[in-house]
Amino acid sequence: MHEAAPYWFNGQVALAFQLEDQRLIDQVHSFLDWTLLNQGSDGWIGPEPFVPNATIPRLVWPRYLVLLGLIQYAEADPSQRDRIVDAMHRFVALANNIWKTGQQGVPSMGFQFDYQFVRWEEVSITDTLHGDRSDQEGDAGQEEQLLETMQLVRNQGFSWKTNWYTDATFPKDAVTTFTQQTHGVNNAEGILHPRPHP
């Protein structure tokens, strides 16, 4: 589960429910069911790497997009809220451990892993929304872990504020080379989340 399925689910949930299109709702419900029924016992979302016993770390970043879709789904269909929130809590606990113990990989492992460091804002958005919606009895204990996960990812991620949006580093002319910093979506997310970064 790299980019395609998570992006599809995140976008399709809103489309399906806003259009009240039963065919589309059935599609996202099928994805939801498979995702939740096949969640790993440790909280992992989606299939493991195709290579058994792979030494490549699990790719956490695309799962943040799945979480955004799950939040939307719980809002659109409250009957699914409890199992969605439970699945999200279990995944956040795993993601927290992955980042805390340095199992998230490094940017040099490829652009997908690089995204984990320049798109850290997505987990912050997800966890903020998740925390805002975890307001029922039994959810309160998760807030500290949500906050810690956001801090772990932010503190290890690329600092847009310090290392890019400065007079000394931000390009003054047209950009002709592609980097994670010149990538349009990455820039938009960097602007979206300008909180101070150590």
Steps between C-alpha positions, in 0.01 A plus 500: 500500500702789368334813359223384268257324734538749788447801273205328333333415831555845651346673198232242421342500846409868477382466140288192569315640797457853364350363179303240695603259226434147626740339253784721626394455863512123448853532359634698795314276743667198343842669538415592859394146587808343346732750666353459848451124480859454386665742743806341651495383859757774572281769340658503150266612223523342158709220358857439604786533247477254211835346589473264800746580779592828329756712677347821362308682774125527483389806303288698744430816300223375263300373795449859614285549189298191591445653844364817338255285305403311815425827682275612215328162494425513873348845452291393202384172655502518882402133520863422405656743750591259779687250287671778304616681814621173650700422184647851497603479865677172434680637194607821676645291784705307244606813310605655829723202572643495146606866521610478862730203430637622166334234284353745246784477249704786362454731199784334312288182474296657220249771433217322683707499818609858431133599503479390864739780587367781279129414544499460874217753506258232382533298818459819703180586314375144537582480868351843568174401331512161668549664838220747436265211427617272781273664750304207633562312820810286475664715230649760733802287586611506138559876488847487653613237251353697208690811608823308552469341154453841339806630682713200406417532132537879498829498686653243266348648186629766265464849645334705228505809720869481590653333193290615204275801562785734574647783297828310469357172364167562327544533120468848354488381137313231310585153626633266232599201712273266692569431866280416794521868590392627156214248474174697485296283737782483752528879493127540549512275804799690633303825473191338651680401816733785600526412869838563659744217444797445731 
